[in-house]
CSV table of C-alpha atoms and ligand atoms in Angstrom, one decimal:
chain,number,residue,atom,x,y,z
A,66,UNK,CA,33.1,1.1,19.5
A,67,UNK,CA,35.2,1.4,16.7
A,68,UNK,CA,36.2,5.0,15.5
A,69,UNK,CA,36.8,4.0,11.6
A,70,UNK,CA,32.8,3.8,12.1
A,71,UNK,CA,31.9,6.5,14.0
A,72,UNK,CA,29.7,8.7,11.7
A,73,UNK,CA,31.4,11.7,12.5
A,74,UNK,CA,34.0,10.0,10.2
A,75,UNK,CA,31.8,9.4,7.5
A,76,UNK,CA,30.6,13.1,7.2
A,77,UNK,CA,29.6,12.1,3.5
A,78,UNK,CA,26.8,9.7,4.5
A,79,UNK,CA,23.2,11.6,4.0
A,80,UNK,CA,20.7,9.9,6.5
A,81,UNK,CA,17.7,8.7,4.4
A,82,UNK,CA,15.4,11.0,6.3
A,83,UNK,CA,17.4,13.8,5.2
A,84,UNK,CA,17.8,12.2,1.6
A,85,UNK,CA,13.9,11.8,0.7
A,86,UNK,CA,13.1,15.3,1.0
A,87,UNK,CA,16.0,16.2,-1.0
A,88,UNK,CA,14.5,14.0,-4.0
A,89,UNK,CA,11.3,14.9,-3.0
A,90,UNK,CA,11.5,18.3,-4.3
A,91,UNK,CA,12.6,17.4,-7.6
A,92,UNK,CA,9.5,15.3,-8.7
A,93,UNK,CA,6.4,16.3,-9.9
A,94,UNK,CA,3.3,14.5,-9.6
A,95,UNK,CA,1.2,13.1,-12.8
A,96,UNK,CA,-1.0,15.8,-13.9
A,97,UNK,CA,-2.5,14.5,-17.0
A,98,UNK,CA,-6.2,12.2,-16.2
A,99,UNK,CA,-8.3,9.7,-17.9
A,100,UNK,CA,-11.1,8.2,-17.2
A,101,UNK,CA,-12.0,4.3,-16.3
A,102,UNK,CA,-14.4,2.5,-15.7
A,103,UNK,CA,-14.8,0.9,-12.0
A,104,UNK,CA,-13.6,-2.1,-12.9
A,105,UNK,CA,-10.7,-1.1,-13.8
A,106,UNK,CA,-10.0,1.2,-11.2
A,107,UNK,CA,-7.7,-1.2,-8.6
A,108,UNK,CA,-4.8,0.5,-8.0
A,109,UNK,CA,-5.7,3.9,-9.7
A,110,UNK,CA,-5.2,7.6,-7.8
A,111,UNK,CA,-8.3,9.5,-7.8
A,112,UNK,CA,-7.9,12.9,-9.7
A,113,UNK,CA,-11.4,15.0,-8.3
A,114,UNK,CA,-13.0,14.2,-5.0
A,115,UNK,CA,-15.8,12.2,-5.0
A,116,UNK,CA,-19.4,13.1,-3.6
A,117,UNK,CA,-21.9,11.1,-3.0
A,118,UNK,CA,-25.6,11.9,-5.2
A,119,UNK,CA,-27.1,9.7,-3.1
A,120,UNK,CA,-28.0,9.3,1.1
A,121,UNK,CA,-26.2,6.0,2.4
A,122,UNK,CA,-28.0,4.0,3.5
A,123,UNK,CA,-30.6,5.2,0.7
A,124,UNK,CA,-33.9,4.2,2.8
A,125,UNK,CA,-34.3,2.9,6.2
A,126,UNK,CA,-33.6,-0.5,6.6
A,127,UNK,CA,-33.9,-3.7,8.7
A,128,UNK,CA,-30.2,-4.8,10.5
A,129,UNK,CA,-32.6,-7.9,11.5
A,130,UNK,CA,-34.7,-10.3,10.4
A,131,UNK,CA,-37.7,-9.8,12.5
A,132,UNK,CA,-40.7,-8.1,12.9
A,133,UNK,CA,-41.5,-3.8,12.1
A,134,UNK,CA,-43.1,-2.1,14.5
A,135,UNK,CA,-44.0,1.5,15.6
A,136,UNK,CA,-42.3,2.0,19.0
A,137,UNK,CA,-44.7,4.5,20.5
A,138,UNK,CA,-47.9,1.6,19.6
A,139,UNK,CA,-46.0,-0.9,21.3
A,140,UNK,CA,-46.9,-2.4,24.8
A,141,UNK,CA,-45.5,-5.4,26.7
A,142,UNK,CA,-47.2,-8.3,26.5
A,143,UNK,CA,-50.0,-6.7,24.2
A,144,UNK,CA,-49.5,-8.7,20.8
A,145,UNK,CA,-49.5,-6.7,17.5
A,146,UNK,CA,-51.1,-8.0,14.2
A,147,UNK,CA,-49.1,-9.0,11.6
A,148,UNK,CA,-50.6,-7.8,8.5
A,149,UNK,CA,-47.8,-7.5,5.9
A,150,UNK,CA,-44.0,-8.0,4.8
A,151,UNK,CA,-41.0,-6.5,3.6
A,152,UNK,CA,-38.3,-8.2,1.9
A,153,UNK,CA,-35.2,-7.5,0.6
A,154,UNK,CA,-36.3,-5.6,-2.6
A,155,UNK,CA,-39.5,-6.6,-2.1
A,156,UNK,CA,-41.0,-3.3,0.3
A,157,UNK,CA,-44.4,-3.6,2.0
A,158,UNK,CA,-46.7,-1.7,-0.4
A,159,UNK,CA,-49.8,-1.2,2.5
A,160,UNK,CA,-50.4,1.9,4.9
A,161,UNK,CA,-48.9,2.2,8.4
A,162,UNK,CA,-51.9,0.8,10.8
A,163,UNK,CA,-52.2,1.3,14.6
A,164,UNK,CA,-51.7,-1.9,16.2
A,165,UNK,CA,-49.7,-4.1,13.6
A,166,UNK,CA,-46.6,-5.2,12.7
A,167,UNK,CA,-44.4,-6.2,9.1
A,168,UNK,CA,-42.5,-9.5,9.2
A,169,UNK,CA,-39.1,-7.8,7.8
A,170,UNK,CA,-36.0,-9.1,6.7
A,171,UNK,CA,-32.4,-8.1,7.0
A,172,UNK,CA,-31.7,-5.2,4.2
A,173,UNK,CA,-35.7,-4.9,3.4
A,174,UNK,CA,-37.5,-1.4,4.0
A,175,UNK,CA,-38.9,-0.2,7.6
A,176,UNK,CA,-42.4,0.8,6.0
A,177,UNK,CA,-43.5,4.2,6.3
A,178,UNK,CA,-45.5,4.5,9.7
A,179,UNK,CA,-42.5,1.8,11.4
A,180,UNK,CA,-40.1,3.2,13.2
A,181,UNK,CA,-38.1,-0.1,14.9
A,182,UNK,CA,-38.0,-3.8,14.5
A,183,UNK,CA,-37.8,-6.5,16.8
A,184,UNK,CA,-35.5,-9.9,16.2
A,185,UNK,CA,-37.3,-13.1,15.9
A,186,UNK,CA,-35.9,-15.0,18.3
A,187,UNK,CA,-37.2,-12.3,21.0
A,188,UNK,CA,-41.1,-12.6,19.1
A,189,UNK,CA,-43.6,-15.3,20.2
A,190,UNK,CA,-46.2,-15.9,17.0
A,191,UNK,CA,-49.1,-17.3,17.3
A,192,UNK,CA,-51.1,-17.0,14.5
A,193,UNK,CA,-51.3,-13.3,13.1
A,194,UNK,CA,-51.0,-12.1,16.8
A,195,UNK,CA,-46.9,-11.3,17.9
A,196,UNK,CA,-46.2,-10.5,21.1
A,197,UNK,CA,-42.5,-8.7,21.0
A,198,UNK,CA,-40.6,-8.9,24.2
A,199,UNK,CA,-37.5,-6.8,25.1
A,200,UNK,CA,-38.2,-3.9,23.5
A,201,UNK,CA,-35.7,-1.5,24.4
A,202,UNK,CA,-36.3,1.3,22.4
A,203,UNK,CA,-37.6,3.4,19.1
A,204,UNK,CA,-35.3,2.7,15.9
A,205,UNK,CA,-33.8,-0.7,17.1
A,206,UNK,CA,-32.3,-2.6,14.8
A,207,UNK,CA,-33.5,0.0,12.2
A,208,UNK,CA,-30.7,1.5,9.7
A,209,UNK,CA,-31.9,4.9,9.4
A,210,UNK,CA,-31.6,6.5,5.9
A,211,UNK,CA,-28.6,8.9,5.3
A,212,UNK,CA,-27.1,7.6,8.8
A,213,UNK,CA,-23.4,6.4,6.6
A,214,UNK,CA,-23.6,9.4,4.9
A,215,UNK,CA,-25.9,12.0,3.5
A,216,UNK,CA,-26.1,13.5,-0.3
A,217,UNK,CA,-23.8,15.7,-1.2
A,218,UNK,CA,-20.9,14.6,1.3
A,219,UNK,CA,-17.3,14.0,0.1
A,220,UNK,CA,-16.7,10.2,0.3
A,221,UNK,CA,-13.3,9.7,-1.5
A,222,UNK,CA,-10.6,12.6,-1.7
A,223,UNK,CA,-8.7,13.7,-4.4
A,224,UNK,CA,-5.3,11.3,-4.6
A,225,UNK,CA,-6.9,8.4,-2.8
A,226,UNK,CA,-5.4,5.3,-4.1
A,227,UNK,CA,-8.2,3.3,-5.2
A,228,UNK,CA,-8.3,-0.6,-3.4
A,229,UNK,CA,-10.1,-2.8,-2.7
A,230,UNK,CA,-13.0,-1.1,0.1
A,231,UNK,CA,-12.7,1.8,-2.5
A,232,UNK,CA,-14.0,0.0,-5.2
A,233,UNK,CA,-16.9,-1.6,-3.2
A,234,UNK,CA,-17.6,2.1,-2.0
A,235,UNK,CA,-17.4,3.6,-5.0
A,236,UNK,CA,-20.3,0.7,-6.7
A,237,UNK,CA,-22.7,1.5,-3.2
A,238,UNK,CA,-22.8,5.3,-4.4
A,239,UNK,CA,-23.1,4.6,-8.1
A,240,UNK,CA,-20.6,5.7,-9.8
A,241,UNK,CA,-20.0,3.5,-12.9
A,242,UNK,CA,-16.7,5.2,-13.9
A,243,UNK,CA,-14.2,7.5,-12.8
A,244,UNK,CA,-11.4,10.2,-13.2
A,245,UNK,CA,-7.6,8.9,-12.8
A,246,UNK,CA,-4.5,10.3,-13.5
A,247,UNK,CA,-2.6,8.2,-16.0
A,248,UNK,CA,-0.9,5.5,-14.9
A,249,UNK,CA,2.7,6.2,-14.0
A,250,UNK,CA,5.4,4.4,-16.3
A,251,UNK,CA,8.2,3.2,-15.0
A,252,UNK,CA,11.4,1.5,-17.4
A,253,UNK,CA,13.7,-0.3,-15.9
A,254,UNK,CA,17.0,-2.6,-17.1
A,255,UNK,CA,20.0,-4.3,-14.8
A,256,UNK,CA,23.6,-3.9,-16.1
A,257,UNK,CA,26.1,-6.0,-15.3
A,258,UNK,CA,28.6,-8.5,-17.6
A,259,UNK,CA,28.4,-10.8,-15.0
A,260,UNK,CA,24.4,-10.9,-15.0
A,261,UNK,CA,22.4,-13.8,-17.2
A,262,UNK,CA,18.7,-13.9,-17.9
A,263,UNK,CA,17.0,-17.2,-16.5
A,264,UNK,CA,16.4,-19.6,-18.9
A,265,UNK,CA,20.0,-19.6,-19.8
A,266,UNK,CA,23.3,-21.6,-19.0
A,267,UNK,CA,25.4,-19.9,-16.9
A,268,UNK,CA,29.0,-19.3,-18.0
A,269,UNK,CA,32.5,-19.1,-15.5
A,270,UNK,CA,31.5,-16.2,-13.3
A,271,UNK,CA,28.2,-15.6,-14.5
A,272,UNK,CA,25.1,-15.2,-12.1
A,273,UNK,CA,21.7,-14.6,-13.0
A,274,UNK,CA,20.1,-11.0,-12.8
A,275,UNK,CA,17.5,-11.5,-10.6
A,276,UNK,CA,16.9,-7.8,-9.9
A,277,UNK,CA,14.7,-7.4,-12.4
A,278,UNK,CA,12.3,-9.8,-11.2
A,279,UNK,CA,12.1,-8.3,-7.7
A,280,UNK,CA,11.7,-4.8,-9.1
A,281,UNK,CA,8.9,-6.2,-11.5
A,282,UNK,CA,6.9,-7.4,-8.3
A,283,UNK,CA,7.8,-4.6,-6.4
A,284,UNK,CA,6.1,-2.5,-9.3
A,285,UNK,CA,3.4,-4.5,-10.3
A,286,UNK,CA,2.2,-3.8,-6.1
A,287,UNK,CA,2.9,-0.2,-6.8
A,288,UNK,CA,0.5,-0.5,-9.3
A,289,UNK,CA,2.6,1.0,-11.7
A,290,UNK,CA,3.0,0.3,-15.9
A,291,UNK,CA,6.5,-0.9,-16.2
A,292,UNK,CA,8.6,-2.0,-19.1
A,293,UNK,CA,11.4,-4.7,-18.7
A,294,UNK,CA,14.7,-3.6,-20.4
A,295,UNK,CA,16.2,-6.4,-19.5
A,296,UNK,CA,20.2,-7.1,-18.9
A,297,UNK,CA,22.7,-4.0,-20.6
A,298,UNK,CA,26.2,-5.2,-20.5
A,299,UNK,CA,28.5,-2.9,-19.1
A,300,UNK,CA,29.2,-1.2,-22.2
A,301,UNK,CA,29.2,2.4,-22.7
A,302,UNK,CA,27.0,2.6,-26.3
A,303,UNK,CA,24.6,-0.5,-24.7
A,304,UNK,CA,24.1,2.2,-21.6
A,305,UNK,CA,23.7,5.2,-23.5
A,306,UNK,CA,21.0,3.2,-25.7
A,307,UNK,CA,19.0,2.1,-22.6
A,308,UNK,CA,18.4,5.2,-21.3
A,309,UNK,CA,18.0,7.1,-24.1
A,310,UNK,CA,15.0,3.9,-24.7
A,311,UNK,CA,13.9,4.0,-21.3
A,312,UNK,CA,13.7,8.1,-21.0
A,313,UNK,CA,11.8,8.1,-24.0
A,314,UNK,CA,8.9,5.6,-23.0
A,315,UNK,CA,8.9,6.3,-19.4
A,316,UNK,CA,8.5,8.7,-16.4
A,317,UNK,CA,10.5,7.1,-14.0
A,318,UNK,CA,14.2,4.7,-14.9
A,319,UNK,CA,15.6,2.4,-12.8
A,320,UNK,CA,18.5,0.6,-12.9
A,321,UNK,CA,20.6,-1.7,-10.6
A,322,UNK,CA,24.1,-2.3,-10.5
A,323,UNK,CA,26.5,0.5,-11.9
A,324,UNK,CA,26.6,2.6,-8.7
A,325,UNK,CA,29.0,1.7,-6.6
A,326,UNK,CA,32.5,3.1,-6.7
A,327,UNK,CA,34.2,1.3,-9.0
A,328,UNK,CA,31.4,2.0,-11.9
A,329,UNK,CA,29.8,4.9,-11.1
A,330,UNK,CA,32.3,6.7,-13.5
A,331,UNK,CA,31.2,4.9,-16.0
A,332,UNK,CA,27.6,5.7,-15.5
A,333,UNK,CA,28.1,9.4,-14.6
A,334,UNK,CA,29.6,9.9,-17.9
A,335,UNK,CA,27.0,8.8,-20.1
A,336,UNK,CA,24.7,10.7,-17.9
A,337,UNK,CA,26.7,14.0,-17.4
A,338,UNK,CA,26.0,14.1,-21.5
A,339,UNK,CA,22.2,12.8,-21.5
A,340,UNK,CA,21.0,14.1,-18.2
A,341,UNK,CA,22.1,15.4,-15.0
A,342,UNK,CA,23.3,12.6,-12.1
A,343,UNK,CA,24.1,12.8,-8.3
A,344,UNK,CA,25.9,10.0,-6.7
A,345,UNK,CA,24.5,9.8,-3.1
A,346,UNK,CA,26.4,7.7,-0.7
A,347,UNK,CA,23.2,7.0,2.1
A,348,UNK,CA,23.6,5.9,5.9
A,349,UNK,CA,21.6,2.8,5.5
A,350,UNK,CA,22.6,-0.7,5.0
A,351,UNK,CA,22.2,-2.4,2.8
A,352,UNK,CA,22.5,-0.2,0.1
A,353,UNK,CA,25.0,2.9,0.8
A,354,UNK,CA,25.4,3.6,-3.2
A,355,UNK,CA,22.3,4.8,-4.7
A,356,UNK,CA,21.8,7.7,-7.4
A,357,UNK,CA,19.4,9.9,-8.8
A,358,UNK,CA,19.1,12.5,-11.7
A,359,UNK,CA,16.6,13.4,-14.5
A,360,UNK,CA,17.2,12.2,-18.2
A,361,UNK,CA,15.5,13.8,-20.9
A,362,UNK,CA,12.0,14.2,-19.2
A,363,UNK,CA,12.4,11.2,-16.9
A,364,UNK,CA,13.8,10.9,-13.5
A,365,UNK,CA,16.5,8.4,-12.8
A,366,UNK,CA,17.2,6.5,-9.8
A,367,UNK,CA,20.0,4.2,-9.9
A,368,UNK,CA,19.5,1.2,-7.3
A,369,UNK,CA,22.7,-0.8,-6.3
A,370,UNK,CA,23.5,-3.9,-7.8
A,371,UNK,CA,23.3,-6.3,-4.7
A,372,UNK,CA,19.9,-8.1,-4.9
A,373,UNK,CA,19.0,-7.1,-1.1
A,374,UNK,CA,20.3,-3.4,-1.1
A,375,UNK,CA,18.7,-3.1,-3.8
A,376,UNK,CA,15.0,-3.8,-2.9
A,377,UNK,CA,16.0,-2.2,0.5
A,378,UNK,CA,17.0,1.2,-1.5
A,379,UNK,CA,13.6,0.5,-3.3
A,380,UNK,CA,11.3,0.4,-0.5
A,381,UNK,CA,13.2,2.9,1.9
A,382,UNK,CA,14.2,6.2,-1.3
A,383,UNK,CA,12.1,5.0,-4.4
A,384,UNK,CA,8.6,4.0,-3.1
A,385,UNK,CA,8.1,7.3,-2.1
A,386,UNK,CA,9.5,9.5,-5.2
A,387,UNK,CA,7.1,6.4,-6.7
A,388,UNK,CA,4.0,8.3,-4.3
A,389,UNK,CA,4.8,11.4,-5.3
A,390,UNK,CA,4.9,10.6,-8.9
A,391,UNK,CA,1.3,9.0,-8.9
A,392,UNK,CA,0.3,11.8,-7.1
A,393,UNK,CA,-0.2,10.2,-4.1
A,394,UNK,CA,0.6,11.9,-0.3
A,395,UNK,CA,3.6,11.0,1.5
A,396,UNK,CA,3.0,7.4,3.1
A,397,UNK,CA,2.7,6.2,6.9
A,398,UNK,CA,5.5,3.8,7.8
A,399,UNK,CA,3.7,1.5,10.3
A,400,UNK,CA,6.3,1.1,13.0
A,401,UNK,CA,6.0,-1.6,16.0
A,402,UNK,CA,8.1,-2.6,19.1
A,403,UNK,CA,9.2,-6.1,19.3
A,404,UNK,CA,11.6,-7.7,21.5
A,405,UNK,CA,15.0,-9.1,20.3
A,406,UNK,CA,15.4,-12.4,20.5
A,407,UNK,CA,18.9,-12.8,20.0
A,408,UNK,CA,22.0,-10.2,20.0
A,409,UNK,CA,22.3,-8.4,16.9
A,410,UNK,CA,26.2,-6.8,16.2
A,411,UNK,CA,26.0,-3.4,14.7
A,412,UNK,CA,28.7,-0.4,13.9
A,413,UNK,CA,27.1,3.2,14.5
A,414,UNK,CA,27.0,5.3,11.4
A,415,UNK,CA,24.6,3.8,8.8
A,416,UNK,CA,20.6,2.8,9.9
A,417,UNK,CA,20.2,-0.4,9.2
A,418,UNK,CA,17.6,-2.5,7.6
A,419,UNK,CA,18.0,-6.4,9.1
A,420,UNK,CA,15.7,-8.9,7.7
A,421,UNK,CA,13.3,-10.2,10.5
A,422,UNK,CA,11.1,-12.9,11.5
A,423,UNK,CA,8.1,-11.2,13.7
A,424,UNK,CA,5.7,-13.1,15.8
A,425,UNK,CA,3.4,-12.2,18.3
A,426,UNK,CA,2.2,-14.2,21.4
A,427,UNK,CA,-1.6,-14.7,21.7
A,428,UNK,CA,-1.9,-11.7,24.3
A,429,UNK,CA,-0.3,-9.2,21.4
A,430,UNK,CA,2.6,-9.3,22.7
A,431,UNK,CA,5.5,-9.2,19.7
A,432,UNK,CA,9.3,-10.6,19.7
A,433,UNK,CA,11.8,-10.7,16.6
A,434,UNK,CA,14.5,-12.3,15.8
A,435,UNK,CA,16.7,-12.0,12.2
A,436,UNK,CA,16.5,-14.6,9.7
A,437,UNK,CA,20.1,-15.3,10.1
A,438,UNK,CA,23.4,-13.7,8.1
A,439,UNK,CA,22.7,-10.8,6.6
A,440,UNK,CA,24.8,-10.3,3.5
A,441,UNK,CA,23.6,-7.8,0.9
A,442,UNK,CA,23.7,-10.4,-1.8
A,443,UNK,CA,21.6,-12.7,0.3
A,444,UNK,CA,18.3,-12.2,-1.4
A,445,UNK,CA,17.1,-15.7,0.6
A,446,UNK,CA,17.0,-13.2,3.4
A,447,UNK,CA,13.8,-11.6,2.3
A,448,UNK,CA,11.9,-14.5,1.6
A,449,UNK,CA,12.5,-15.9,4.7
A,450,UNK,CA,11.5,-12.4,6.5
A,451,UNK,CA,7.9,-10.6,7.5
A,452,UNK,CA,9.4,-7.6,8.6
A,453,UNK,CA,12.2,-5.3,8.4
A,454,UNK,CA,14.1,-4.7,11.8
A,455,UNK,CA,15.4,-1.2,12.4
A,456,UNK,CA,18.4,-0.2,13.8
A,457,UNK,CA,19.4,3.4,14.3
A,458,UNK,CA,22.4,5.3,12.7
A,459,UNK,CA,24.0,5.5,16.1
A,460,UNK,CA,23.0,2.6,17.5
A,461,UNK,CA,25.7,-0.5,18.3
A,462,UNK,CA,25.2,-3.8,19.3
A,463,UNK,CA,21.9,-4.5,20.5
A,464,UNK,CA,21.6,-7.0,23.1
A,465,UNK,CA,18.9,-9.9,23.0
A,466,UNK,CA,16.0,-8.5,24.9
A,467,UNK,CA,16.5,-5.0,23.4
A,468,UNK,CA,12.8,-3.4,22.5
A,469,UNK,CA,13.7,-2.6,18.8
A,470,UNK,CA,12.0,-0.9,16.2
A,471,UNK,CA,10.1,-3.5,13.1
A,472,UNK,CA,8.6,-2.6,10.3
A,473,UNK,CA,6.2,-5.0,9.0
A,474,UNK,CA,6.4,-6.1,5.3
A,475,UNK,CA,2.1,-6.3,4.7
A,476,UNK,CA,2.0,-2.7,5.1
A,477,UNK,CA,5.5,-1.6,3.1
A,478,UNK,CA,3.8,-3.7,0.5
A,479,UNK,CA,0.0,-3.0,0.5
B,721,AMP,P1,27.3,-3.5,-8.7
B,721,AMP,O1,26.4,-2.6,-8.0
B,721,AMP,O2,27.1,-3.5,-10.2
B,721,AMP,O3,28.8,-3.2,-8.4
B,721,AMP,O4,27.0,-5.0,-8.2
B,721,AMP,C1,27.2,-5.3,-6.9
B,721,AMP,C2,26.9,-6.8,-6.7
B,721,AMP,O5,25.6,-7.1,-7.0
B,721,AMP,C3,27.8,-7.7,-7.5
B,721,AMP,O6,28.1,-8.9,-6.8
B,721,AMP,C4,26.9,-8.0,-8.7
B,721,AMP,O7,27.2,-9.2,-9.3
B,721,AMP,C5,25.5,-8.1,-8.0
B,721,AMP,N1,24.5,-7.7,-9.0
B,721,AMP,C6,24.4,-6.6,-9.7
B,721,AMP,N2,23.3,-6.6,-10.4
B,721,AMP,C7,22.6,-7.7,-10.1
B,721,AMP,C8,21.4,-8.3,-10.6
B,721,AMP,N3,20.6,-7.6,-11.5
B,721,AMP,N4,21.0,-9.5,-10.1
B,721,AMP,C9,21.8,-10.1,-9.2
B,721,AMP,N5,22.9,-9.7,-8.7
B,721,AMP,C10,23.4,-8.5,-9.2
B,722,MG,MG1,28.0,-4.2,-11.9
């Protein structure tokens, strides 16, 4: 083990555990609502918590197509008379009679008098006599009325992110529109002299800014409004402008690039006049520089320039000042063991985020391995990854076979 990174030697390097609750208690959540219309509710943070006006299922019901029956009338091989039906939003409209049974179908109304229902394929019809066979007991295959839920009982909570199952829940129960905070706004520009937008010929020592198209998809999933400053040269008026612009029309800024040591003087300055700025030097790799302040109203979090550190820094210290801004609660990093595949090399004193390829083997049984060199500039890395593989702060090199921590990227990015 080498001293020079032993993090007792690095006493300036705040473990990103330590760092979110730091910048946790400087943000606010949303408080200001609207109301949409459930269609337009994907991706939106419940403001009240929702009850239910009505029972779930709202009237017994038929898991089965088959035949409705009253249990305590029923005897084996005693056939019952069919005199009626129920279809799906079609109910039976006769009385209960001793002795019978309704031809019913799956979703249709167990008539009043009914109390279970038989499949077809275990009725033998002849006629309008059926003979049920394996009875087994009252209310089979019946979906009895308030058995989900009953009226009056809380069915989504206050801060809920609405997705997809909400919205489906939210139409069984009726409600037609809903209350929401506002949207959270997010601005966002890259700076960098080096940086060119696509679409453009790139010059001696020019690359393109492709930052900006990361953090659009990584906002658009956060179901965020954002607004695309694009490219501000590294120019202290151009800087001053953007986030004066970006302050203005947003809650949250985020830049990239301007962080690291040899420009975070630059940026400090224009936002020791505009806003107040702390430099944060964090134990995790990719992405050591990061920094975070207030401007005006907005916060500020300043992402480092390279294109991998800086989605890492995104997903790892800004998703979750992102939750707390919507006014979402803090959320679960799903966290599995998966087998090494091949030696990793690794310094103790930052945690480190290494791009990985996870699969499992048909018995559930999960292995890793990394998608290769892991430069912080290598944004290839990402693509080619499912999951992020997760090395501790004090951890060294970790032998092939090592049980190792992954996080998945479906649920980072749900
Ligand atoms: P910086 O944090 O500005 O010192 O930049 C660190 C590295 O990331 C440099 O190699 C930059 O050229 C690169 N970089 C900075 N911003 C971007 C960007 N928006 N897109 C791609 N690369 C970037
Ligand atoms: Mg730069």
């Amino acid at each position: 083990m080498s001293t020079s990174h032993d993090p007792c030697c690095q006493p300036d390097l705040l473990h990103p555990d330590a760092a979110i609750p730091l910048l946790l208690g400087q943000v606010n959540a949303i408080t200001a609502t609207e109301v949409v219309q459930l269609p337009q509710a994907l991706g939106r943070v419940l403001a009240e918590d929702l009850v239910s006006a009505i029972d779930l299922p709202p009237f017994a019901n038929s898991s089965m197509d088959g035949f409705a029956f009253r249990y305590a009338n029923w005897q084996p091989d005693s056939p019952l008379t069919l005199v009626g039906q129920s279809f799906a939003g079609h109910p039976y409209q006769g009385q209960y009679q001793a002795g019978t049974c309704i031809r019913i179908m799956t979703g249709a109304p167990v008539p009043t008098g009914y109390d279970s229902v038989q499949m077809q394929e275990l009725a033998q019809v002849d006629g309008t006599q059926v003979t049920l066979a394996a009875v087994k007991g009252v209310g089979e295959n019946v979906r009895q009325r308030g058995e989900e839920l009953s009226q009056g009982t809380k069915v989504l909570t206050q801060g809920c992110q609405i997705g997809a199952a909400e919205m489906g829940v939210l139409a069984t129960i009726g409600v037609p529109q809903l209350k929401v905070l506002r949207r959270l706004k997010v601005a966002f520009f890259s700076t960098g002299d080096e940086l060119m937008p696509v679409g453009s010929e790139l010059g001696q020592g020019q690359i393109y800014d492709s930052n900006r198209y990361s953090l659009q998809g990584l906002l658009s999933r956060a179901g965020v409004d954002w607004l695309d400053l694009g490219v501000i040269k590294d120019d202290p008026e151009a800087i001053r402008q953007a986030f004066m612009t970006a302050s203005r029309e947003a809650d949250l800024v985020l830049t990239s690039g301007g962080v690291s040591v040899g420009e975070a003087d630059y940026t400090k300055q224009i936002l020791d006049e505009e806003g107040q700025i702390t430099f944060w030097k964090l134990a995790i790799k990719p992405g050591k520089p990061f920094a975070f302040g207030h401007i005006a109203k907005a916060i500020f979090c300043g992402l480092p320039g390279n294109p991998v550190s800086s989605m890492v820094t995104f997903y790892k210290i800004v998703m979750p000042v992102i939750h707390k801004l919507q006014g979402l609660p803090p959320q679960p990093v799903i966290r599995i063991n998966a087998e090494l595949q091949q030696a990793i090399r690794k310094h103790p004193g930052r945690v480190e985020y290494q791009r990985g390829i996870l699969t499992t083997s048909a018995e559930g049984v999960a292995t890793v391995a990394t998608t290769g060199s892991q430069g912080s500039g290598m944004l290839t890395s990402m693509t080619l990854a499912n999951c992020f593989i997760v090395l501790d702060q004090m951890q060294g090199d970790t032998p092939a076979g090592t049980q190792v921590i992954v996080e998945p990227f479906n649920y980072i990015l749900d």
